[in-house]
PDB file of C-alpha atoms and ligand atoms in Angstrom:
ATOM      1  CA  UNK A1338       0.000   0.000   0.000  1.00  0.00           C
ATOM      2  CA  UNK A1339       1.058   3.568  -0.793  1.00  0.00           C
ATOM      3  CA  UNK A1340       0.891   6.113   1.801  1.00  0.00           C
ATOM      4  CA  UNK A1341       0.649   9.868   1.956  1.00  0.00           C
ATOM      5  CA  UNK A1342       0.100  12.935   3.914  1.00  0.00           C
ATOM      6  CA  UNK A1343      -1.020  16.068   2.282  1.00  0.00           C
ATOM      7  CA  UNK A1344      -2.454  19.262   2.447  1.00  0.00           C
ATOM      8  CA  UNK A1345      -3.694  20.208   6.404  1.00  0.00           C
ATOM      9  CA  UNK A1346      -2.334  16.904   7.901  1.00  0.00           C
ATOM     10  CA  UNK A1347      -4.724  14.888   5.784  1.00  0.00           C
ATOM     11  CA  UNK A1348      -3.859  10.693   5.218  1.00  0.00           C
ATOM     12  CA  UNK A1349      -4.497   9.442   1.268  1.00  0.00           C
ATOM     13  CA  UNK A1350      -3.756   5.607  -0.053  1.00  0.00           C
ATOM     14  CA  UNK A1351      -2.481   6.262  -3.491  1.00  0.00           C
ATOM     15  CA  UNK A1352      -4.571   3.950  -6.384  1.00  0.00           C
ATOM     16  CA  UNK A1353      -3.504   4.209  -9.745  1.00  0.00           C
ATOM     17  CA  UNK A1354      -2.087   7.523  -9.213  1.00  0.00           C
ATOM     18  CA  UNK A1355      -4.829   9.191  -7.805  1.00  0.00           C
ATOM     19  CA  UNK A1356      -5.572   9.648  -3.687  1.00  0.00           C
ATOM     20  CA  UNK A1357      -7.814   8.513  -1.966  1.00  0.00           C
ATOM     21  CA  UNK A1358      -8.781  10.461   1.527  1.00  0.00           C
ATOM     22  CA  UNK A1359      -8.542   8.123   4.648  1.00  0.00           C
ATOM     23  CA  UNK A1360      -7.692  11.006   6.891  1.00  0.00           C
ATOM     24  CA  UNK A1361     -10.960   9.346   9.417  1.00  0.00           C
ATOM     25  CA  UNK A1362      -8.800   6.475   9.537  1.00  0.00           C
ATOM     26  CA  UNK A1363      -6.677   8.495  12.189  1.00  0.00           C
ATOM     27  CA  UNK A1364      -9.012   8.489  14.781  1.00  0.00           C
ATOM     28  CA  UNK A1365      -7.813   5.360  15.392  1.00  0.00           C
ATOM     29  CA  UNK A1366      -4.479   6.582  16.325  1.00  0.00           C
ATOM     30  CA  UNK A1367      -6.362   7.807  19.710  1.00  0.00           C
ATOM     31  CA  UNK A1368      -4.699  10.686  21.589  1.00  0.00           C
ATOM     32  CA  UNK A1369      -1.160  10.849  23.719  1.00  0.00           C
ATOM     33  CA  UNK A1370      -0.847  12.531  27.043  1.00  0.00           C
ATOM     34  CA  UNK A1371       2.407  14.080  28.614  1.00  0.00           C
ATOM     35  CA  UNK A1372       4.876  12.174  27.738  1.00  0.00           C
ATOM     36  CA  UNK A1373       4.574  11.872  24.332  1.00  0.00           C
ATOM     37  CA  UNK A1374       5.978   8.753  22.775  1.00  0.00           C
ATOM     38  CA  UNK A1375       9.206   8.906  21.015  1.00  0.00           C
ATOM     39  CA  UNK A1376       7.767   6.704  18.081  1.00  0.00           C
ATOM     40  CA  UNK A1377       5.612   7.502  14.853  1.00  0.00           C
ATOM     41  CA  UNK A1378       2.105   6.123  15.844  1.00  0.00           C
ATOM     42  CA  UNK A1379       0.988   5.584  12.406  1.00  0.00           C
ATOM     43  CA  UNK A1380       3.867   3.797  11.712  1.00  0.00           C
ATOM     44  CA  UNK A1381       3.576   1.648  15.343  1.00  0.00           C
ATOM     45  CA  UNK A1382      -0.443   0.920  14.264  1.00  0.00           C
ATOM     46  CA  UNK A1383       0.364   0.360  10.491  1.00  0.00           C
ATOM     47  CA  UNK A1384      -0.600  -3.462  10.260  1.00  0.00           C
ATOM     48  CA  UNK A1385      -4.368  -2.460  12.376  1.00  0.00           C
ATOM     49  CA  UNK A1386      -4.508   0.717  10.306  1.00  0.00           C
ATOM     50  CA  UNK A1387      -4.053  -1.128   6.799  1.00  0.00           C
ATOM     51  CA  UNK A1388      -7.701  -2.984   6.402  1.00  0.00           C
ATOM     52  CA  UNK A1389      -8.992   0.294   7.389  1.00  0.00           C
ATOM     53  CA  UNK A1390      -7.485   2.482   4.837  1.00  0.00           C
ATOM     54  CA  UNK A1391      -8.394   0.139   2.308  1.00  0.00           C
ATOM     55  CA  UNK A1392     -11.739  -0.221   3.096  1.00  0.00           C
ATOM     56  CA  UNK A1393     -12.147   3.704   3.258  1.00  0.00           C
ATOM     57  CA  UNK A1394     -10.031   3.924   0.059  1.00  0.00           C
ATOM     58  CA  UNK A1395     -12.804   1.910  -1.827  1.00  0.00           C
ATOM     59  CA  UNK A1396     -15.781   5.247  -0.907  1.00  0.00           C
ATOM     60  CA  UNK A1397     -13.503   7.927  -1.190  1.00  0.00           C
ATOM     61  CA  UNK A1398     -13.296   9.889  -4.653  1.00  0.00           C
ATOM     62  CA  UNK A1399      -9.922  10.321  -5.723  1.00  0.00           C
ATOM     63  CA  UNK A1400      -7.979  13.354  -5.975  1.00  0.00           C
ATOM     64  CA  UNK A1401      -5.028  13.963  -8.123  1.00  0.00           C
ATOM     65  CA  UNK A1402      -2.064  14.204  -6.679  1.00  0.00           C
ATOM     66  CA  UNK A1403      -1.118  17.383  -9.021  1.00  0.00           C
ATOM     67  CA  UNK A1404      -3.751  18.981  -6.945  1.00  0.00           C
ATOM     68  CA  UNK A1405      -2.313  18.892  -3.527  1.00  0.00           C
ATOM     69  CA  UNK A1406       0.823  19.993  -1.535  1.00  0.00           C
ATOM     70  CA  UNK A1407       2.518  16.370  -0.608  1.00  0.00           C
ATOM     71  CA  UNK A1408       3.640  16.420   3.016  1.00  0.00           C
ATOM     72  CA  UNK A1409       6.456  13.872   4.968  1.00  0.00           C
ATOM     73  CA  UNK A1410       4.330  10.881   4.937  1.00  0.00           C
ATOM     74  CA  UNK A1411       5.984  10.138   7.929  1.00  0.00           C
ATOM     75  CA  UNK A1412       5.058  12.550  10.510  1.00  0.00           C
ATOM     76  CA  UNK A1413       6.489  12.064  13.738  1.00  0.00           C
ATOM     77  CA  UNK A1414       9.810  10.757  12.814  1.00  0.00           C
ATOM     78  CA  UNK A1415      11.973   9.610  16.378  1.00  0.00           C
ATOM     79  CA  UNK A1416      14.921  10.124  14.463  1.00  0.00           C
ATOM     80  CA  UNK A1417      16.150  10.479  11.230  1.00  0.00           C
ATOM     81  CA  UNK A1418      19.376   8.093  11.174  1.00  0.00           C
ATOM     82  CA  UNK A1419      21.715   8.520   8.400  1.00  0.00           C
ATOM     83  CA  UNK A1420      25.029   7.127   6.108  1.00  0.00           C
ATOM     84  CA  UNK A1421      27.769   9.232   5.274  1.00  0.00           C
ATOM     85  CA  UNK A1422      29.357   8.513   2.032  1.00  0.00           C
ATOM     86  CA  UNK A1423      28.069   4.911   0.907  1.00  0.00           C
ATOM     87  CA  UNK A1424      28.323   4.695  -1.963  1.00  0.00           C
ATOM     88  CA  UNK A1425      32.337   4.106  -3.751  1.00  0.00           C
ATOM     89  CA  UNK A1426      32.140   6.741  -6.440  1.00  0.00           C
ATOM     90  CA  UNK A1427      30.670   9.508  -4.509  1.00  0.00           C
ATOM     91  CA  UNK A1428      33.730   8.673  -2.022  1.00  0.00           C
ATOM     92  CA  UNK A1429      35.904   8.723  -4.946  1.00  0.00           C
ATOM     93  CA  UNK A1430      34.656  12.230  -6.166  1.00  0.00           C
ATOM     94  CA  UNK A1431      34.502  13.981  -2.721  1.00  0.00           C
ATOM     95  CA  UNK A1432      37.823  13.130  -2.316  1.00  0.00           C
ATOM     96  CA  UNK A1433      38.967  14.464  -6.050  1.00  0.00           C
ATOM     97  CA  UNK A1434      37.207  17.211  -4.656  1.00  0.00           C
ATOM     98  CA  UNK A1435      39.282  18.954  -1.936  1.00  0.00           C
ATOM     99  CA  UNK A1436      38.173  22.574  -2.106  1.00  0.00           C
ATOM    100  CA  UNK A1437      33.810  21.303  -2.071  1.00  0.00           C
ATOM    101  CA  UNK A1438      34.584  18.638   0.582  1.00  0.00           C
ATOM    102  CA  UNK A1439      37.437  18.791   3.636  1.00  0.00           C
ATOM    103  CA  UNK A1440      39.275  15.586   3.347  1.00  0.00           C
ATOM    104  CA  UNK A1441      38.360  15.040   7.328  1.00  0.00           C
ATOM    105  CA  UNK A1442      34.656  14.777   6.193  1.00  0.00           C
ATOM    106  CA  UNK A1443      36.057  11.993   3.256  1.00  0.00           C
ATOM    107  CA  UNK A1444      36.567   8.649   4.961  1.00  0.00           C
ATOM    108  CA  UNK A1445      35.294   4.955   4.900  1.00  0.00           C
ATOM    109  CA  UNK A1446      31.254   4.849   6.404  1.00  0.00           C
ATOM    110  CA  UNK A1447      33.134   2.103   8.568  1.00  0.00           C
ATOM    111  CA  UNK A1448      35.554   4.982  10.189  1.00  0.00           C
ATOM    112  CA  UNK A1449      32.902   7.505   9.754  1.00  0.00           C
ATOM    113  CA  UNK A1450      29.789   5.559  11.080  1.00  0.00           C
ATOM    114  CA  UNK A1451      26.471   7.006  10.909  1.00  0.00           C
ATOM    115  CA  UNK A1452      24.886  10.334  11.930  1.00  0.00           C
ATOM    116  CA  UNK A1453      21.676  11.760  12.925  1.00  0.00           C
ATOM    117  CA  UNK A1454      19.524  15.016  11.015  1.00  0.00           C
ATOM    118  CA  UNK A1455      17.323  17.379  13.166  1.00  0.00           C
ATOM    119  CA  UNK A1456      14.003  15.909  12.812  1.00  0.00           C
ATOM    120  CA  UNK A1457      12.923  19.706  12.550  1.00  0.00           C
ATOM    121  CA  UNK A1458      14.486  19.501   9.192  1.00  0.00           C
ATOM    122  CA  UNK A1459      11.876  17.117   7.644  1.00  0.00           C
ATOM    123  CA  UNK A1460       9.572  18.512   5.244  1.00  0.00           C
ATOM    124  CA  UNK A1461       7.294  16.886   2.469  1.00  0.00           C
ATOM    125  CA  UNK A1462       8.151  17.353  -1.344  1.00  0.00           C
ATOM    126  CA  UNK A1463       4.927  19.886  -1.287  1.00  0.00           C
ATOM    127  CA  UNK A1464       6.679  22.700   0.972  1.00  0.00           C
ATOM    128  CA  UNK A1465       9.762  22.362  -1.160  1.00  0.00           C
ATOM    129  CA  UNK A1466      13.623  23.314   0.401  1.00  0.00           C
ATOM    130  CA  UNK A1467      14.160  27.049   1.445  1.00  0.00           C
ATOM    131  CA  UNK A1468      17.870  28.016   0.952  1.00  0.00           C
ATOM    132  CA  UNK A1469      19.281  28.828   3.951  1.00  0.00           C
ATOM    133  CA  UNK A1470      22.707  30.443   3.129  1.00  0.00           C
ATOM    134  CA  UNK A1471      22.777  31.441  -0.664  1.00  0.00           C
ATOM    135  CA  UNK A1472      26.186  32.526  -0.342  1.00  0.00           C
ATOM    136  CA  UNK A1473      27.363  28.759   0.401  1.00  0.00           C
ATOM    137  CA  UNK A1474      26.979  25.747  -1.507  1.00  0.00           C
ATOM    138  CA  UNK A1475      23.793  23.798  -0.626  1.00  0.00           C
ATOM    139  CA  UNK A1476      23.542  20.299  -2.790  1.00  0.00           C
ATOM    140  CA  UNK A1477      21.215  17.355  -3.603  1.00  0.00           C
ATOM    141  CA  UNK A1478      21.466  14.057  -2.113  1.00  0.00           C
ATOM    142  CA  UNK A1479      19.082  11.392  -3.253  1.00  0.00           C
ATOM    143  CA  UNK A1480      18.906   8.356  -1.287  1.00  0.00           C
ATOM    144  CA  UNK A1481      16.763   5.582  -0.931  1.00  0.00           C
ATOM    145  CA  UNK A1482      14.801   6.441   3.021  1.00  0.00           C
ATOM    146  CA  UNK A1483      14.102   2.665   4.696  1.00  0.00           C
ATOM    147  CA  UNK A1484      11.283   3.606   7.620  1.00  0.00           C
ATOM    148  CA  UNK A1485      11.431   1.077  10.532  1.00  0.00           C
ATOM    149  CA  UNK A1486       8.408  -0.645  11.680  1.00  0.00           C
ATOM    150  CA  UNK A1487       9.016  -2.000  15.202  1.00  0.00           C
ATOM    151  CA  UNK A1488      10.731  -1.476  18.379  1.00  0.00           C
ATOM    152  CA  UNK A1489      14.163  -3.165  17.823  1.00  0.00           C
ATOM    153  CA  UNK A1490      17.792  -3.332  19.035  1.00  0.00           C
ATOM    154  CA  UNK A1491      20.872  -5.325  18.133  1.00  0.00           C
ATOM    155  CA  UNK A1492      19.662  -6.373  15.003  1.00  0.00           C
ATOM    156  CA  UNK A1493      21.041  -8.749  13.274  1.00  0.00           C
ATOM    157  CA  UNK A1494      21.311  -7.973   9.366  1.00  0.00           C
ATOM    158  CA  UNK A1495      20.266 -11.551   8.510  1.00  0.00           C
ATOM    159  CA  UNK A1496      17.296 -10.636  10.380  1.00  0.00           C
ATOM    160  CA  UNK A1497      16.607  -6.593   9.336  1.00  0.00           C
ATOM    161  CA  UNK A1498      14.492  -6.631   6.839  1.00  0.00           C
ATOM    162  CA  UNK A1499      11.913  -7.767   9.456  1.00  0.00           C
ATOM    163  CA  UNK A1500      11.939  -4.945  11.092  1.00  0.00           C
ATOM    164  CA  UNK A1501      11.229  -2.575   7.488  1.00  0.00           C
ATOM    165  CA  UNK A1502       7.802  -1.248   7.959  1.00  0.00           C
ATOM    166  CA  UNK A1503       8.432   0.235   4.060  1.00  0.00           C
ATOM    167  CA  UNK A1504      10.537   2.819   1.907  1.00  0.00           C
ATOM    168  CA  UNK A1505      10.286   6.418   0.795  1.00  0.00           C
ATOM    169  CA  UNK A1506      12.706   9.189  -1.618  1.00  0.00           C
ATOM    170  CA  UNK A1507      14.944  10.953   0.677  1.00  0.00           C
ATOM    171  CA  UNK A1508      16.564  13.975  -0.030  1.00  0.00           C
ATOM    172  CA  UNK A1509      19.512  14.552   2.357  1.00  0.00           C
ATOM    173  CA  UNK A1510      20.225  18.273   1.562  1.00  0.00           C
ATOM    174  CA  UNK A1511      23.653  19.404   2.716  1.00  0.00           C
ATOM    175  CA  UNK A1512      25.385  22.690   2.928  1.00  0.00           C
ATOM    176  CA  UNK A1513      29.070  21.977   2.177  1.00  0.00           C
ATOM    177  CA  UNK A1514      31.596  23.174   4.409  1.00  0.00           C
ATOM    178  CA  UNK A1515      34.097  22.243   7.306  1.00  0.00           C
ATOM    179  CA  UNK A1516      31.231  21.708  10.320  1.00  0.00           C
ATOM    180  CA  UNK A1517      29.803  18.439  11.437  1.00  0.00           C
ATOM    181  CA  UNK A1518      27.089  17.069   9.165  1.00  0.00           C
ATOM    182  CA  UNK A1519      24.760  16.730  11.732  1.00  0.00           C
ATOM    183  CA  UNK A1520      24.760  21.001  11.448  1.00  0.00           C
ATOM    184  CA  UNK A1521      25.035  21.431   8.166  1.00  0.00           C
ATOM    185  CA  UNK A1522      22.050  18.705   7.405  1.00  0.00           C
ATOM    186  CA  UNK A1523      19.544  19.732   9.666  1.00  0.00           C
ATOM    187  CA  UNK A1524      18.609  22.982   8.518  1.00  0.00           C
ATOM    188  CA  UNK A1525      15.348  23.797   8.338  1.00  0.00           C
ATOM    189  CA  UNK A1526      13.714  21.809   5.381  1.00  0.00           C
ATOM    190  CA  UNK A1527      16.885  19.695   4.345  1.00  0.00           C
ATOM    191  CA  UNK A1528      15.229  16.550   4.525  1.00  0.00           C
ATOM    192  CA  UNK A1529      12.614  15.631   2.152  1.00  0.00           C
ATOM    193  CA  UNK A1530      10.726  12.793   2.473  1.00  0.00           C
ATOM    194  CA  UNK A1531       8.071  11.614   0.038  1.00  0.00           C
ATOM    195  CA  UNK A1532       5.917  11.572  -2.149  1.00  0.00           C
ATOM    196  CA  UNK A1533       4.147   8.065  -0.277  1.00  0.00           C
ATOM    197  CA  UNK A1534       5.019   5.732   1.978  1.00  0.00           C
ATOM    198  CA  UNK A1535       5.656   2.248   0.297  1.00  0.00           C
ATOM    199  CA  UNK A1536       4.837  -0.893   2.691  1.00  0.00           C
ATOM    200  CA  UNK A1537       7.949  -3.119   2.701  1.00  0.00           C
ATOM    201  CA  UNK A1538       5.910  -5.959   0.672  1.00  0.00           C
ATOM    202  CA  UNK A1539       5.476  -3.840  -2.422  1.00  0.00           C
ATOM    203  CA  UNK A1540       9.001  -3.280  -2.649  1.00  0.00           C
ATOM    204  CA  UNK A1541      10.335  -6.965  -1.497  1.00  0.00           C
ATOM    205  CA  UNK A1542      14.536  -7.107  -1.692  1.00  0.00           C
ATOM    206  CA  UNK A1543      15.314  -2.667  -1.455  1.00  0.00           C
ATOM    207  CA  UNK A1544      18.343  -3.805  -3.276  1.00  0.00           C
ATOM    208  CA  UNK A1545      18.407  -3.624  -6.651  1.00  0.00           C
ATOM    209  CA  UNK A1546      16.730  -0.632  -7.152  1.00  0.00           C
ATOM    210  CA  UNK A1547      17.407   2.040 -10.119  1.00  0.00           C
ATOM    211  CA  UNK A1548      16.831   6.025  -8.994  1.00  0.00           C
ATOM    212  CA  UNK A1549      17.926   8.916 -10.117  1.00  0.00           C
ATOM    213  CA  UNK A1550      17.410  13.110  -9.434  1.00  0.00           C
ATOM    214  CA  UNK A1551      16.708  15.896 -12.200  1.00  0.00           C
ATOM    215  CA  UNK A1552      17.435  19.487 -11.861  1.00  0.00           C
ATOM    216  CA  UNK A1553      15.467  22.026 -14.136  1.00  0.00           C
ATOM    217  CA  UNK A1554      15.008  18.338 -15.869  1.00  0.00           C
ATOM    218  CA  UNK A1555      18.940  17.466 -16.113  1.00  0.00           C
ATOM    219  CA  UNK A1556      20.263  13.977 -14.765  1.00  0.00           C
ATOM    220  CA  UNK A1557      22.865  15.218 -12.195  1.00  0.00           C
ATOM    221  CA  UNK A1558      22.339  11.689 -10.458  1.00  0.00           C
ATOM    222  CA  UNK A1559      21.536   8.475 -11.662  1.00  0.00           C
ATOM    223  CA  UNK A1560      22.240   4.925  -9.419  1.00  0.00           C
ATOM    224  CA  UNK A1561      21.658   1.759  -8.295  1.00  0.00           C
ATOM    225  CA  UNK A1562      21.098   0.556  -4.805  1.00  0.00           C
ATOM    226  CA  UNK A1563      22.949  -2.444  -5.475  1.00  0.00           C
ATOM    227  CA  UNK A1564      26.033  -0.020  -5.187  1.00  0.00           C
ATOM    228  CA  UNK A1565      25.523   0.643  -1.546  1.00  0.00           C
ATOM    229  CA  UNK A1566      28.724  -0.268   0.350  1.00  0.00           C
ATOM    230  CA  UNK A1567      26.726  -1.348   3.218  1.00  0.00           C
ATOM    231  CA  UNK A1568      23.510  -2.396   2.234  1.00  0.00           C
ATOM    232  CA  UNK A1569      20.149  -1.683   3.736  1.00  0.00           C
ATOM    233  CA  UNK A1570      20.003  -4.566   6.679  1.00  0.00           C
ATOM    234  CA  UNK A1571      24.288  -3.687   7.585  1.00  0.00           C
ATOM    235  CA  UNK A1572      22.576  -0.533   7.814  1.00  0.00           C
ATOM    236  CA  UNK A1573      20.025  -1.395  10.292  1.00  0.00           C
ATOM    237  CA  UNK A1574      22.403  -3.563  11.783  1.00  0.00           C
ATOM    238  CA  UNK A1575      25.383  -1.063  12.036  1.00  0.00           C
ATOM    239  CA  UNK A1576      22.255   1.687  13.609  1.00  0.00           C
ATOM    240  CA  UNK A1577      20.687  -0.872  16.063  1.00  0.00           C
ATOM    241  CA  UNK A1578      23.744  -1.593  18.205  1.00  0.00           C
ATOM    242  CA  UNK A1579      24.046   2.372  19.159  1.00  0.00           C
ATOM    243  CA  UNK A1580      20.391   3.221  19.035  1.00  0.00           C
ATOM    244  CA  UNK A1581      17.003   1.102  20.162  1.00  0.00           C
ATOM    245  CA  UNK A1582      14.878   1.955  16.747  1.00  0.00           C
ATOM    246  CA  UNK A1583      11.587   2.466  16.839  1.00  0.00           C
ATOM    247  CA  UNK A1584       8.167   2.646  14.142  1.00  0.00           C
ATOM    248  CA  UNK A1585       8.417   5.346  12.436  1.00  0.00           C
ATOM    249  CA  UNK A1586      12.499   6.230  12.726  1.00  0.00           C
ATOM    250  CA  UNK A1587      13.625   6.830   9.126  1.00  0.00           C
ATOM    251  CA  UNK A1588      17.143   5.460   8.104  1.00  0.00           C
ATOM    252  CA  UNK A1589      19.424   7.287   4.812  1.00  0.00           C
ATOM    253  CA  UNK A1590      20.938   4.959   3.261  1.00  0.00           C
ATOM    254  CA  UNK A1591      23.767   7.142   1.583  1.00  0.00           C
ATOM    255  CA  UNK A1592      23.916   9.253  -1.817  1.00  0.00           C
ATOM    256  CA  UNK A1593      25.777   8.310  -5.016  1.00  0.00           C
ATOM    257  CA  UNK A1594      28.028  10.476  -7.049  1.00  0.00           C
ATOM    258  CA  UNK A1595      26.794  13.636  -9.306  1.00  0.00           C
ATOM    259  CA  UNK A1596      25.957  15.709  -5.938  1.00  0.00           C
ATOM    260  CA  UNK A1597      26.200  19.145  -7.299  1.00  0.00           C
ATOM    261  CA  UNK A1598      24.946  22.687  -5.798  1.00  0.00           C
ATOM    262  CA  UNK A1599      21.062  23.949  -6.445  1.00  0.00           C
ATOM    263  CA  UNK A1600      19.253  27.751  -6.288  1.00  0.00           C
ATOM    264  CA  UNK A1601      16.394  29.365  -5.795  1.00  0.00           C
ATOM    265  CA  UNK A1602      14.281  28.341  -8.697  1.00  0.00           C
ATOM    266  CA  UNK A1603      15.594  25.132  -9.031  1.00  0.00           C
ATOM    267  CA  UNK A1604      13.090  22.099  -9.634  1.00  0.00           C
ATOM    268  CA  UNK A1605      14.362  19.017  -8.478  1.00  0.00           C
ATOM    269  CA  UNK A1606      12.607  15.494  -9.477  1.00  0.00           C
ATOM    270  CA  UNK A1607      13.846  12.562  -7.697  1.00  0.00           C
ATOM    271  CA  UNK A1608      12.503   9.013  -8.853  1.00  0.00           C
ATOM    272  CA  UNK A1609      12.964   5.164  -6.604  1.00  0.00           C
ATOM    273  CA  UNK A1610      12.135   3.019  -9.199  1.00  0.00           C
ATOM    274  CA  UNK A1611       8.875   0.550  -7.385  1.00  0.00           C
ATOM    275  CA  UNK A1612       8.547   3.667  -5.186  1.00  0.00           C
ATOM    276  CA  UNK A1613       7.658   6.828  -7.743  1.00  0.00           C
ATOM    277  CA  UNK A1614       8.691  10.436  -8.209  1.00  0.00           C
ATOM    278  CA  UNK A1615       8.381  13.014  -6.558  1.00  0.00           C
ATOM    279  CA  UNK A1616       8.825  17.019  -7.732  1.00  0.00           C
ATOM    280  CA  UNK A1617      10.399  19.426  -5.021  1.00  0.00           C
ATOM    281  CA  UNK A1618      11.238  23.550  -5.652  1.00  0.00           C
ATOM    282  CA  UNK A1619      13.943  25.108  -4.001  1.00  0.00           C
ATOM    283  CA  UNK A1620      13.154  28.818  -2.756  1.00  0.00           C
TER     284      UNK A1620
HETATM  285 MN1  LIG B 521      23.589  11.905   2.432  1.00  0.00          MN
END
């Protein structure tokens, strides 16, 4: 099942393109006193929630999804977890690339490990990526997002993909510079998420999977998730022995090469091949 959030917090199932509202649905979800759960509860409900959006699905009239502003389909993110530098030729090009990317930024993912984002910085494709500093260098990342559907720790990679609630497009926008990435990839509206949620069983084995990104309709970046250097359940593996994960956290699994600068005016469209497209404006 596809996913989505849109317009004033509203819940759609995408069918044949078109959505369906299901936003009743979240009633379901009931409501949270003080203290608030660190977890996504749409995400932690998902396998209740699922008869129910397809049974309001089947009475709702569809909407295209040209007609609405596409919002993080995941809302309440715990965390956003994500890899530095995963994939070979992207390492091989930052580090041809002294001046865009200090060499103490360039290592292995091994050395490196694995960072978190603001969750303040997630935004839907919809509301788009604001430039924060115009007189710096902010790029595209695309990157295949992997949302986790259960409570786990010390996962074994044999045993990850069980723990996948589904997948979304990631965009892991990134001012360039000498800071940590954790600053420079959590301002405000440098992650974008979307345009649906994909349950893991449409998607099956994430690796494998052709994507690429567009500017002004220009292939800057064009991959293969195959390519990873660790793959999708090292991933979860390499994650779950620092952090406990939990429904709804959202995992990056790493850019390829062709990350190059965008402006004000820019249109970027990102496509996950079994997942879709999605169209995003930089302001
Ligand atoms: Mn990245």
């Amino acid at each position: 099942m596809r996913i989505c959030r849109f317009n004033d917090d509203r819940l759609g199932i995408i069918r044949e393109g078109r959505i369906h509202d299901v936003t009743p649905v979240a009633k379901e979800l009931g409501t949270f006193s003080y203290p608030l759960p660190r977890f996504d509860p749409m995400i932690a409900r998902l396998s209740e929630l699922l008869p129910l959006f397809d049974r309001f699905a089947r009475t709702s009239p569809p909407v295209d999804v040209s007609e609405v502003k596409l919002l993080s389909p995941i809302a309440n993110p715990g965390k956003v977890i994500a890899a530095p530098v995963n994939y070979q030729k992207h390492l091989e090009e930052a580090a041809a690339d002294t001046k865009t990317f200090p060499q103490h930024h360039v290592r292995r993912i091994h050395e490196t490990g694995l960072f978190l984002k603001a969750t303040s910085s997630v935004v839907g494709p919809g509301e788009g990526v604001q430039v924060r500093f115009p007189d710096r260098r902010t790029d595209h990342e695309i990157e295949l997002a992997v949302v986790i559907g259960k409570s786990c720790n010390e996962v074994a990679a044999s045993a990850a993909l069980d723990v996948v609630a589904g997948y979304l497009i990631g965009l892991d926008m990134t001012v360039r510079g000498p800071e940590e990435r954790s600053l420079r990839k959590s301002v405000d509206s440098y992650t974008v998420l979307g345009p649906w949620f994909v349950t893991a069983d449409e998607i099956g084995d994430p690796s494998g999977l052709p994507f690429e990104l567009l500017v002004n309709g220009e292939v800057r970046q064009s991959a293969n998730t195959r390519d990873l250097v660790i793959d999708t359940p090292g991933l979860i593996e390499f994650a779950s022995k620092f952090y406990t994960l939990e429904p709804g956290d959202v995992l990056l699994t790493g850019t390829p090469e062709g990350v190059a600068p965008v402006k004000p005016g820019d249109r970027i469209r990102a496509t996950i091949d079994k997942i879709g497209t999605m169209d995003v404006l930089v302001r």
